[in-house]
Short mmCIF file of C-alpha atoms and ligand atoms in Angstrom, two decimals:
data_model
loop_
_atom_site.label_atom_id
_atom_site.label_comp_id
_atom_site.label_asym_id
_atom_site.label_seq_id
_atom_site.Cartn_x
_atom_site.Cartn_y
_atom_site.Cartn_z
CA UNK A 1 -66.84 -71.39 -124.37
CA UNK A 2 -65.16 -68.41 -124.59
CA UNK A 3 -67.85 -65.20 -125.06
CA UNK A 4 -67.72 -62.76 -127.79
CA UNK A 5 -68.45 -59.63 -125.36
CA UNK A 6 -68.23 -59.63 -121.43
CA UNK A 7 -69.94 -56.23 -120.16
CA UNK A 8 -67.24 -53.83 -118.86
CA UNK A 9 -67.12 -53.98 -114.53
CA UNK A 10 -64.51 -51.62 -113.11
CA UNK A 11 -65.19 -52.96 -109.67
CA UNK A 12 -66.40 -49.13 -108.00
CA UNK A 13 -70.02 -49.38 -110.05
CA UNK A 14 -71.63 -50.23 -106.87
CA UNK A 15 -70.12 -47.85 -104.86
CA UNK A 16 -71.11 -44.98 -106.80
CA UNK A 17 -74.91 -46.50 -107.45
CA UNK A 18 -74.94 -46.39 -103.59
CA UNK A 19 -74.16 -42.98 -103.66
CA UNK A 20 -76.58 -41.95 -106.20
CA UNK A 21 -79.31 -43.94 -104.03
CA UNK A 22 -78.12 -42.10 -100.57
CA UNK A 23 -78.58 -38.60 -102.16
CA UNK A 24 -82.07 -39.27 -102.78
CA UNK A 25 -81.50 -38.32 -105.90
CA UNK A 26 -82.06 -41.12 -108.78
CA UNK A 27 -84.05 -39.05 -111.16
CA UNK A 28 -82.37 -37.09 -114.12
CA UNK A 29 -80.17 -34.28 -114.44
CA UNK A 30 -78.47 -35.13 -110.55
CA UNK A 31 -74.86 -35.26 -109.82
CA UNK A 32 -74.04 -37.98 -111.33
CA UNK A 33 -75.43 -37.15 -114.74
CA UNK A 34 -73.42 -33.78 -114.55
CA UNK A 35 -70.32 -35.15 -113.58
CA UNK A 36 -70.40 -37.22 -116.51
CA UNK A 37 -71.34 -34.73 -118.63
CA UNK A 38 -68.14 -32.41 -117.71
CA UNK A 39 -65.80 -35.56 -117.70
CA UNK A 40 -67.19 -35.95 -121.59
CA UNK A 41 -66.78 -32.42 -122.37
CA UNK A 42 -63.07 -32.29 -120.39
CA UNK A 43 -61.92 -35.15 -121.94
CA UNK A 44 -63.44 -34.91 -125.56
CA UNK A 45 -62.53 -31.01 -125.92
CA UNK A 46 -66.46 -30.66 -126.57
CA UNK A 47 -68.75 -27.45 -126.10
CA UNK A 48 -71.82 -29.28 -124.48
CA UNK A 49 -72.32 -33.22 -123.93
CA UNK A 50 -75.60 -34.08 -122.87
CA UNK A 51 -75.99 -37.99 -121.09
CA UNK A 52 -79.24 -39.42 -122.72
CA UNK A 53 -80.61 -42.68 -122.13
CA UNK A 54 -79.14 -44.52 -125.35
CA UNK A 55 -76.84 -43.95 -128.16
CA UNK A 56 -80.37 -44.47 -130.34
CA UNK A 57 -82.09 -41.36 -128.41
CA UNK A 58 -78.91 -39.53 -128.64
CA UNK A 59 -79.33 -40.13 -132.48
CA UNK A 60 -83.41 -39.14 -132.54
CA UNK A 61 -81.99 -35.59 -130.83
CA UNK A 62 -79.69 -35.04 -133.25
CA UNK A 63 -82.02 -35.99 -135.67
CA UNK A 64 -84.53 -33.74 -134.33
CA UNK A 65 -82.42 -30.94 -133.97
CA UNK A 66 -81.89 -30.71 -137.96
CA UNK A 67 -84.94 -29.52 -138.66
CA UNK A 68 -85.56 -31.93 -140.84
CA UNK A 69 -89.05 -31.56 -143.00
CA UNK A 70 -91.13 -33.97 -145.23
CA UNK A 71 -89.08 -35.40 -148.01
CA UNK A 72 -85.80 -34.20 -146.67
CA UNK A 73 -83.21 -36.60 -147.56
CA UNK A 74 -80.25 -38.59 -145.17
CA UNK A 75 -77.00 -39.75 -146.57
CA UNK A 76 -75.83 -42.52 -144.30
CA UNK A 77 -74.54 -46.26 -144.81
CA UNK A 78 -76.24 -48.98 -145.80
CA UNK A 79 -73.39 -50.51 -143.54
CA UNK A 80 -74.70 -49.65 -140.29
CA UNK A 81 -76.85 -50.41 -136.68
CA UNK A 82 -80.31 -49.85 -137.47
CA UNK A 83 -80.80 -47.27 -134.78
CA UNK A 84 -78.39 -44.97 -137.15
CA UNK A 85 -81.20 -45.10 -139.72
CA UNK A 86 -83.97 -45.27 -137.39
CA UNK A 87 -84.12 -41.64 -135.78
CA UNK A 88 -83.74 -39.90 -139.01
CA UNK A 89 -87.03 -41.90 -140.30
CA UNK A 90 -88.53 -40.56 -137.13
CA UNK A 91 -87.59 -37.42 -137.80
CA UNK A 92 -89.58 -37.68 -141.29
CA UNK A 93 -86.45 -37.92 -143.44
CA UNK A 94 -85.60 -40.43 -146.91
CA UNK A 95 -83.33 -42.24 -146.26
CA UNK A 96 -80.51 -42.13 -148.86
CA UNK A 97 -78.13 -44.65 -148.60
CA UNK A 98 -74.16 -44.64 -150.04
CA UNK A 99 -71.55 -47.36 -150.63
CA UNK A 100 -68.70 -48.23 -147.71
CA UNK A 101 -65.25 -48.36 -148.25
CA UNK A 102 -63.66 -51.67 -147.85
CA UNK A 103 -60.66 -51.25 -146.09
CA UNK A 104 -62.31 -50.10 -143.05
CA UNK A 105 -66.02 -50.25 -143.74
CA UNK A 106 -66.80 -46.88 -143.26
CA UNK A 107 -68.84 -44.42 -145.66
CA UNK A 108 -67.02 -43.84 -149.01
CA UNK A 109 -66.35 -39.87 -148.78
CA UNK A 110 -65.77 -39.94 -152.45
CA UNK A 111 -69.57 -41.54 -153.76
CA UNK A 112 -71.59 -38.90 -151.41
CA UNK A 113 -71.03 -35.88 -153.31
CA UNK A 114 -73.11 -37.89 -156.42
CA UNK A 115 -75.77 -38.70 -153.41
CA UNK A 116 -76.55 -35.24 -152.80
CA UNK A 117 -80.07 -33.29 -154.40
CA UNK A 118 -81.84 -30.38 -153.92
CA UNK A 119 -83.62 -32.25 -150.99
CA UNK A 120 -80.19 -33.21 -149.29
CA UNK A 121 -79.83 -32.01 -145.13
CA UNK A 122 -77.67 -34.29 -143.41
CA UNK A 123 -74.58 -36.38 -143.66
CA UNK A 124 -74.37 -38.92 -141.24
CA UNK A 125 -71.00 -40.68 -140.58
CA UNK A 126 -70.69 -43.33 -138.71
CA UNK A 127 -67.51 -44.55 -137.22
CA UNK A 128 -67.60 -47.83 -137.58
CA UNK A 129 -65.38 -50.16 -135.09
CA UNK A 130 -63.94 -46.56 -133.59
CA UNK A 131 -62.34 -45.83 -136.75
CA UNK A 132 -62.86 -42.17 -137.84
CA UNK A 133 -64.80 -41.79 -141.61
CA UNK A 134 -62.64 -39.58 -143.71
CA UNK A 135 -64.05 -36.64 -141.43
CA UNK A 136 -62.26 -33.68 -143.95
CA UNK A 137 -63.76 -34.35 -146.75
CA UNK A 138 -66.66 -35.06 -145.30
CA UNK A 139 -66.77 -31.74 -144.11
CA UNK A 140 -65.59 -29.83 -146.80
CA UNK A 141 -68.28 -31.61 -148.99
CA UNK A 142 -70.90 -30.62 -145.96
CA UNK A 143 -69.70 -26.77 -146.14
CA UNK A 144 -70.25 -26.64 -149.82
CA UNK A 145 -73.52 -27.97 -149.80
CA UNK A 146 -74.80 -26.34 -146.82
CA UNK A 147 -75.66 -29.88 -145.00
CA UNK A 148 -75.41 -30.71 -141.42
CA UNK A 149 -73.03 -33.66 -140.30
CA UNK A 150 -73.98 -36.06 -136.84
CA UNK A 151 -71.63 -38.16 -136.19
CA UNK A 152 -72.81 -41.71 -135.15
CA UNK A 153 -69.99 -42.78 -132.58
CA UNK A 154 -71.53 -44.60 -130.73
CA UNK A 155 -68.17 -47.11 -131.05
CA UNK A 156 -65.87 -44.12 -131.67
CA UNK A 157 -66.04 -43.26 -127.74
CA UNK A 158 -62.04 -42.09 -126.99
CA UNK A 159 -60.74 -42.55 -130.65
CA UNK A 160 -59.72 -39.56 -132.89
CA UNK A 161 -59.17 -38.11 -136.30
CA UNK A 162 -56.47 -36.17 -136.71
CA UNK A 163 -56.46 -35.33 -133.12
CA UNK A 164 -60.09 -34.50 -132.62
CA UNK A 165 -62.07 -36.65 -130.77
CA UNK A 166 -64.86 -38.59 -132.62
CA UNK A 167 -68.19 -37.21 -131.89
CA UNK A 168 -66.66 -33.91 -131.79
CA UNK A 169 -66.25 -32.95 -135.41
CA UNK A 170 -69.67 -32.70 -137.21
CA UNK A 171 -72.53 -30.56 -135.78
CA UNK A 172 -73.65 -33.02 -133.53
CA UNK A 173 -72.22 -36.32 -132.14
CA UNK A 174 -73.71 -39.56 -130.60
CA UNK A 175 -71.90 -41.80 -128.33
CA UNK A 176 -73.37 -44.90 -126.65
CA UNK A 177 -73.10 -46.77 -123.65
CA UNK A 178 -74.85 -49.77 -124.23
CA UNK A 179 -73.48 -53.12 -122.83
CA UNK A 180 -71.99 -53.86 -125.73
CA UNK A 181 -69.66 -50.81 -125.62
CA UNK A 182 -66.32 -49.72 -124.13
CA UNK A 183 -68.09 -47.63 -121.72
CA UNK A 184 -71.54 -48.87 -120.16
CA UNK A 185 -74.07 -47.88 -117.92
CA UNK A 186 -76.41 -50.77 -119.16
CA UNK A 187 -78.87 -48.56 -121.29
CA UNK A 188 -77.50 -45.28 -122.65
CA UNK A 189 -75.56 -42.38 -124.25
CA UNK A 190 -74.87 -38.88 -124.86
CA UNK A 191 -75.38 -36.20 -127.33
CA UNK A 192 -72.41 -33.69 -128.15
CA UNK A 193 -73.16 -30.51 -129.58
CA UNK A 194 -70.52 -28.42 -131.33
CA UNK A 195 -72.42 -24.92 -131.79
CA UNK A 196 -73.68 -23.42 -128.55
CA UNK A 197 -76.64 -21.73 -129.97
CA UNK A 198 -78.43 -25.65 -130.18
CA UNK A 199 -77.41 -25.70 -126.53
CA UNK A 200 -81.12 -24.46 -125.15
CA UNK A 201 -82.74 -26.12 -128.26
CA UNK A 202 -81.26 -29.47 -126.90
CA UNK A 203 -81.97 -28.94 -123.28
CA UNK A 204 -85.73 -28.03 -124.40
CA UNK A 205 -86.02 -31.58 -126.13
CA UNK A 206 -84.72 -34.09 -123.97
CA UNK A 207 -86.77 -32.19 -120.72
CA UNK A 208 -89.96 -32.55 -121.99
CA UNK A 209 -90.43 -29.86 -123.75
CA UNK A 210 -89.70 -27.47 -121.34
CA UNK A 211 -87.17 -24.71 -120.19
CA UNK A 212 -87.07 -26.63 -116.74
CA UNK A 213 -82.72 -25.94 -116.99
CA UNK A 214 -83.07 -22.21 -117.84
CA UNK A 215 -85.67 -22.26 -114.58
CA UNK A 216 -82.97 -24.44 -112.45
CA UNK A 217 -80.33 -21.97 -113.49
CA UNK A 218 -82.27 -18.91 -112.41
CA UNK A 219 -82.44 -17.21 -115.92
CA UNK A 220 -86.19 -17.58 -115.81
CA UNK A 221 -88.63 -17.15 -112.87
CA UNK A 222 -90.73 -20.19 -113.60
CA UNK A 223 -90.38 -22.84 -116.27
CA UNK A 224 -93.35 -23.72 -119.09
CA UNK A 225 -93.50 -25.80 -122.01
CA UNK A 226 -92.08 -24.38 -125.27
CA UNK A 227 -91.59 -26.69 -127.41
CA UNK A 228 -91.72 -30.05 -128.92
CA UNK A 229 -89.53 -32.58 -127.02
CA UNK A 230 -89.67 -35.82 -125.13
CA UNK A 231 -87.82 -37.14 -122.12
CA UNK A 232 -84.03 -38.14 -122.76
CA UNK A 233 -82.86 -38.04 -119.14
CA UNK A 234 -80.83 -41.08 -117.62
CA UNK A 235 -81.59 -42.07 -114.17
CA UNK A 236 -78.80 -40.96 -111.74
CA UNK A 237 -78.37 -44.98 -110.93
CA UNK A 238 -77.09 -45.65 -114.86
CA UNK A 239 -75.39 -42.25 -114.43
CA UNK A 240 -73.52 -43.39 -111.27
CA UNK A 241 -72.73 -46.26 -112.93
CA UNK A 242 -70.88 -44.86 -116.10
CA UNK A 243 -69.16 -42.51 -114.15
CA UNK A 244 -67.05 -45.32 -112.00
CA UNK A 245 -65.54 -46.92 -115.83
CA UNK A 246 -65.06 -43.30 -117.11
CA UNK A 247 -63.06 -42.50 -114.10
CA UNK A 248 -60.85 -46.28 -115.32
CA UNK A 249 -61.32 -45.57 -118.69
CA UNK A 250 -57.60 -45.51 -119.68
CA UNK A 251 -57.32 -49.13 -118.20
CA UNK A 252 -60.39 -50.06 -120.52
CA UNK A 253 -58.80 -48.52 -123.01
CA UNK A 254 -55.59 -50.39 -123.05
CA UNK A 255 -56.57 -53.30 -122.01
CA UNK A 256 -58.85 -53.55 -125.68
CA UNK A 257 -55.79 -52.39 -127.29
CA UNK A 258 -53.54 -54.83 -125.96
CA UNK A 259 -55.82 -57.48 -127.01
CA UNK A 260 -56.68 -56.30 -130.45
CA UNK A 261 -52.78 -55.77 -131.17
CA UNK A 262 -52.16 -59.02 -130.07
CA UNK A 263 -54.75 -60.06 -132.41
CA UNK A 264 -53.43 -58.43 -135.24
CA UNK A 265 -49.99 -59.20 -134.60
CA UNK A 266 -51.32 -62.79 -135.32
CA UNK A 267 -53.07 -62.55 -138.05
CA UNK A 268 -50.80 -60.29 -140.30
CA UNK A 269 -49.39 -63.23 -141.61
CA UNK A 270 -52.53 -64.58 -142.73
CA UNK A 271 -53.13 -61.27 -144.59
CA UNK A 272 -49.81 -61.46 -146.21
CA UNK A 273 -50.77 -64.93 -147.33
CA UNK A 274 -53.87 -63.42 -148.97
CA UNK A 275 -56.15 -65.79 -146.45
CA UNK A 276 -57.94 -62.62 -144.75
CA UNK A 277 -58.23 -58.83 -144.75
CA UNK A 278 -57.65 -57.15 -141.63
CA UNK A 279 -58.78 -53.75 -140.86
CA UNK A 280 -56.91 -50.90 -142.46
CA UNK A 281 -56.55 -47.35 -139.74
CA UNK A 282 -56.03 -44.26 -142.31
CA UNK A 283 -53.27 -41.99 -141.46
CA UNK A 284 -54.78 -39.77 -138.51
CA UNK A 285 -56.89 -42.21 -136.86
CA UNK A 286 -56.47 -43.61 -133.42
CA UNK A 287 -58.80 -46.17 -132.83
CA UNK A 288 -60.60 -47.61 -129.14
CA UNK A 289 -59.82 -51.22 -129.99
CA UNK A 290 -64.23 -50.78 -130.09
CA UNK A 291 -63.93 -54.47 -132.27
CA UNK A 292 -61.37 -56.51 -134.35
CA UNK A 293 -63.30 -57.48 -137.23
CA UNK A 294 -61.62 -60.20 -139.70
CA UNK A 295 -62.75 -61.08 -143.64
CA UNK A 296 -62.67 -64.22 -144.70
CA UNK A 297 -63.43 -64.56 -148.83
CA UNK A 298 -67.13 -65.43 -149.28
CA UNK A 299 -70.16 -66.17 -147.07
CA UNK A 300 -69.39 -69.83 -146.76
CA UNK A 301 -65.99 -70.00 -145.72
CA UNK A 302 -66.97 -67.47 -143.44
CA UNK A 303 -69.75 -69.64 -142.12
CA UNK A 304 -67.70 -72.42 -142.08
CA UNK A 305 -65.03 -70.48 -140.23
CA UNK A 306 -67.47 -69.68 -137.28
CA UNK A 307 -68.04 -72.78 -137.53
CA UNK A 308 -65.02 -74.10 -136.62
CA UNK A 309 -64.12 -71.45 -134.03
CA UNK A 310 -67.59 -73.06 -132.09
CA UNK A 311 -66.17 -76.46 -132.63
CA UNK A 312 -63.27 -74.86 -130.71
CA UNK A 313 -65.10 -73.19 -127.98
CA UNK A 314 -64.70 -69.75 -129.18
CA UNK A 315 -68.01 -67.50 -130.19
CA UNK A 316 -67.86 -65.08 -133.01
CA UNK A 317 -70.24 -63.50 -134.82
CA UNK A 318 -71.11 -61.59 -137.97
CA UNK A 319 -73.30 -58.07 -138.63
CA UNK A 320 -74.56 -56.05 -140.39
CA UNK A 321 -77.79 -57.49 -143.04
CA UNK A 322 -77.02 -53.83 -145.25
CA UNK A 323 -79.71 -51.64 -144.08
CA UNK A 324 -81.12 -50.79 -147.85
CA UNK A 325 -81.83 -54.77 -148.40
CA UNK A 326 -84.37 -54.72 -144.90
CA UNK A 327 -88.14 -54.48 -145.37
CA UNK A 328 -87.65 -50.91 -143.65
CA UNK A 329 -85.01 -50.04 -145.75
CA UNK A 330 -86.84 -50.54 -148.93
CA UNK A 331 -89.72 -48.57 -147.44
CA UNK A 332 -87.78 -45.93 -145.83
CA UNK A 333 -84.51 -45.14 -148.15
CA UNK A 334 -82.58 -45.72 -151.55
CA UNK A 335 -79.00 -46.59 -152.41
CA UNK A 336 -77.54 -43.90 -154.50
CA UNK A 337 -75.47 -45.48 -156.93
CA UNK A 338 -73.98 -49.18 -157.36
CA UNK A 339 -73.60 -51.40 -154.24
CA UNK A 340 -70.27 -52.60 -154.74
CA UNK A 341 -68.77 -53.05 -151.24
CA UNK A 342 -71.73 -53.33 -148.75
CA UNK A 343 -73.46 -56.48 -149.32
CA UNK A 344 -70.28 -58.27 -150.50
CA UNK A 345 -68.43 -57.45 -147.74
CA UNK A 346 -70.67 -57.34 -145.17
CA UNK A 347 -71.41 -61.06 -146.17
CA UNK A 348 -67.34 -62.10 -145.44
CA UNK A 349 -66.73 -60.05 -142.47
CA UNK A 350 -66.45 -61.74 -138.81
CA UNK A 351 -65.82 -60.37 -135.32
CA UNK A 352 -63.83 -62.11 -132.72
CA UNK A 353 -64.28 -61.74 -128.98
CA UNK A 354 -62.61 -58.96 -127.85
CA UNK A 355 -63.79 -57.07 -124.34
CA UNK A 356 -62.30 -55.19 -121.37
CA UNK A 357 -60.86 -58.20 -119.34
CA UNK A 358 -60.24 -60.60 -122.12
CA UNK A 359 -57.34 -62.89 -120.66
CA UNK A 360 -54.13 -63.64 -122.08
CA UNK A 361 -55.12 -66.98 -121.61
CA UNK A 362 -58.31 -66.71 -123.69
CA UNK A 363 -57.32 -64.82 -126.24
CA UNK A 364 -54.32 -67.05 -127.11
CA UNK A 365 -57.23 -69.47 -127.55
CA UNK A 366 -58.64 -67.08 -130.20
CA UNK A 367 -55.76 -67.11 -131.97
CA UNK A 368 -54.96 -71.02 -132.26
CA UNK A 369 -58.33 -71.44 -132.86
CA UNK A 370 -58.21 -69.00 -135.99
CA UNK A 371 -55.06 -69.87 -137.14
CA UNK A 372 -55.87 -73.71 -137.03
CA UNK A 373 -58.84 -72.97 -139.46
CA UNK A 374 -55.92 -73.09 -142.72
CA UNK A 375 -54.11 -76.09 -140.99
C1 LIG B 1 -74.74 -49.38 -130.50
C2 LIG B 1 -75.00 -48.52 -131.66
C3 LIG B 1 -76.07 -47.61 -131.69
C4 LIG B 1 -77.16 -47.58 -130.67
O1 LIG B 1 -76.77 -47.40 -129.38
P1 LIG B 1 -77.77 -47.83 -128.18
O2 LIG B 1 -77.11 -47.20 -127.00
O3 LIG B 1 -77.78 -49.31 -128.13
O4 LIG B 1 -79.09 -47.25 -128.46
C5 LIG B 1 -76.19 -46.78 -132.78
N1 LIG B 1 -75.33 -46.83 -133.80
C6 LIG B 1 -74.30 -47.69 -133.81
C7 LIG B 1 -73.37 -47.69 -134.95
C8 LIG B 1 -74.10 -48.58 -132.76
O5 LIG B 1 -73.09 -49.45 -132.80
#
């Protein structure tokens, strides 16, 4: 059977762990953590990157950070993880949810501007599959409304819009490291803050509370709780452990892209036919081969086309229920406007296996398998 996702394994995890362990140092906020906070920040062209312990607390920070009060309201997809939704509901916000775009799933820029009230805070994009949302508009729209904009891209790590790395662009940006990422350290992520004046705000939060890194920098003779906060601080083993595939992660990187191309490649001709949709990439985006994603032309041939790609030894799976059809999403949000894309197409789309490491071998399996389905 061939898997849908393999974990990424660079081969030099252990090493660094080992070194993490041998500095007696496994607790937040060590080396570790800070080296892969400035590789983020090098690499990304971002002010401050903060390492958290998921892409979901990454999102509560954000969340947190907006100031969000009672009856504030969230535009986000329906079309999304449910952690996206998740820490703005902690936060206290409604939840208010807008159509995707088909051609690459993302938020439609053009139905938020109708979404907005008196009670509006926060647009948040995701980028889904690393494919950048239609970031300019979506910040010209945030500018004339006076919202903020967090960026969920949490799959968006190393893609970019227009040259700007994802996670970069809106006030805040969330990237996560989960297993089921390009870049892993088990359980985690990392906020991204554009403005530096939320830099103390943010270290305050995820230590507790606390101005513990103003007291560890010497700006303050001895550190006390001043605020709110909680603890968002990655153990230096997880650190250690995402810092050995960052150091590889232009090999991870084209190593998904040369399987997704070769996937596409493939399958063009069965878009041309009219048999599927494959994912469209706007002009300006450069995507992280995060997931090649497929739509068949209704829920069952879809679930007869996963189907047959089990008969064939090959797993593939299917996501996202829409987010305003949940129990919590009933409780917790509205859909502004008509839901014209999100359920429909959410109910024909279907990811193949795709992961750092995928053989030749294996994926050529993928692709007879999928292309056998019309035969
Ligand atoms: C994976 C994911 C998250 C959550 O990340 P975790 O690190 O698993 O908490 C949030 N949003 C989206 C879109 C994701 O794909």
């Amino acid at each position: 059977m061939i898997s849908f996702n393999v974990p990424p394994l660079v081969g030099t995890e252990l090493d660094y762990v080992k070194k993490a362990i041998e500095n007696h140092k496994i607790c937040g906020d060590g080396p570790f953590t800070k080296e892969c906070n400035a590789w983020l920040a090098n690499r990304f062209g971002a002010q401050k990157v903060l390492l958290t312990t998921s892409g979901t607390t990454a999102l509560e920070m954000a969340a947190l950070m907006c100031d969000l009060e009672p009856g504030d309201e969230v535009i986000l997809p329906s079309f999304t993880f449910s952690s996206t939704a998740t820490a703005f509901v902690l936060a206290g916000a409604k939840l208010v949810f807008v159509d995707v775009r088909p051609d690459t799933m993302n938020i439609d820029e053009t139905k938020i501007e109708a979404a907005i009230t008196d009670k509006t805070k926060v647009i948040c994009a995701m980028h889904y599959a690393g494919v950048a949302c239609e970031m300019d508009t979506i910040m010209d729209i945030a500018r004339r409304h006076g919202l903020k904009v967090v960026e969920d891209a949490a799959q968006g790590v190393m893609s970019t819009y227009k040259g700007k790395a994802l996670g970069t662009i809106g006030d805040f940006g969330c990237f996560s490291f989960h297993e089921t990422k390009n870049y892993s350290m088990g359980e985690g992520g990392a906020l991204l803050i554009r403005d530096p004046e939320y830099n103390e705000r943010a270290e305050i939060l995820r230590e507790k509370g606390t101005n513990r890194a103003k007291f560890f920098r010497g700006q303050v003779d001895k550190y006390t709780w001043v605020d709110y906060g909680s603890s968002y601080l990655p153990s230096e083993m997880n650190a250690a452990y995402l810092y050995a595939q960052l150091l590889e992660a232009d090999r991870i990187n084209n190593d998904r892209l040369a399987s997704w191309n070769a996937y596409y490649e493939a399958f063009a001709p069965l878009e041309q036919a009219g048999k599927v949709e494959l994912p469209a990439l706007p002009e300006g985006c450069v995507h992280n081969a995060h997931m090649f994603w497929l739509k068949l032309h209704d829920l069952e041939e879809r679930t007869a086309f996963i189907q047959h790609l089990k008969d064939n030894g090959v797993l593939a799976v299917f996501h996202y229920i829409p987010l305003h059809s949940a129990p919590a999403g009933l409780k917790f949000g509205v859909f502004s406007g008509e839901d014209v894309y999100t359920t429909r197409e959410s109910e024909r789309l279907v990811r193949l296996p795709l992961y750092y490491g995928l053989t030749e071998e294996d994926r050529n399996t993928v692709i007879r398998s999928v292309l056998s389905f019309w035969k």
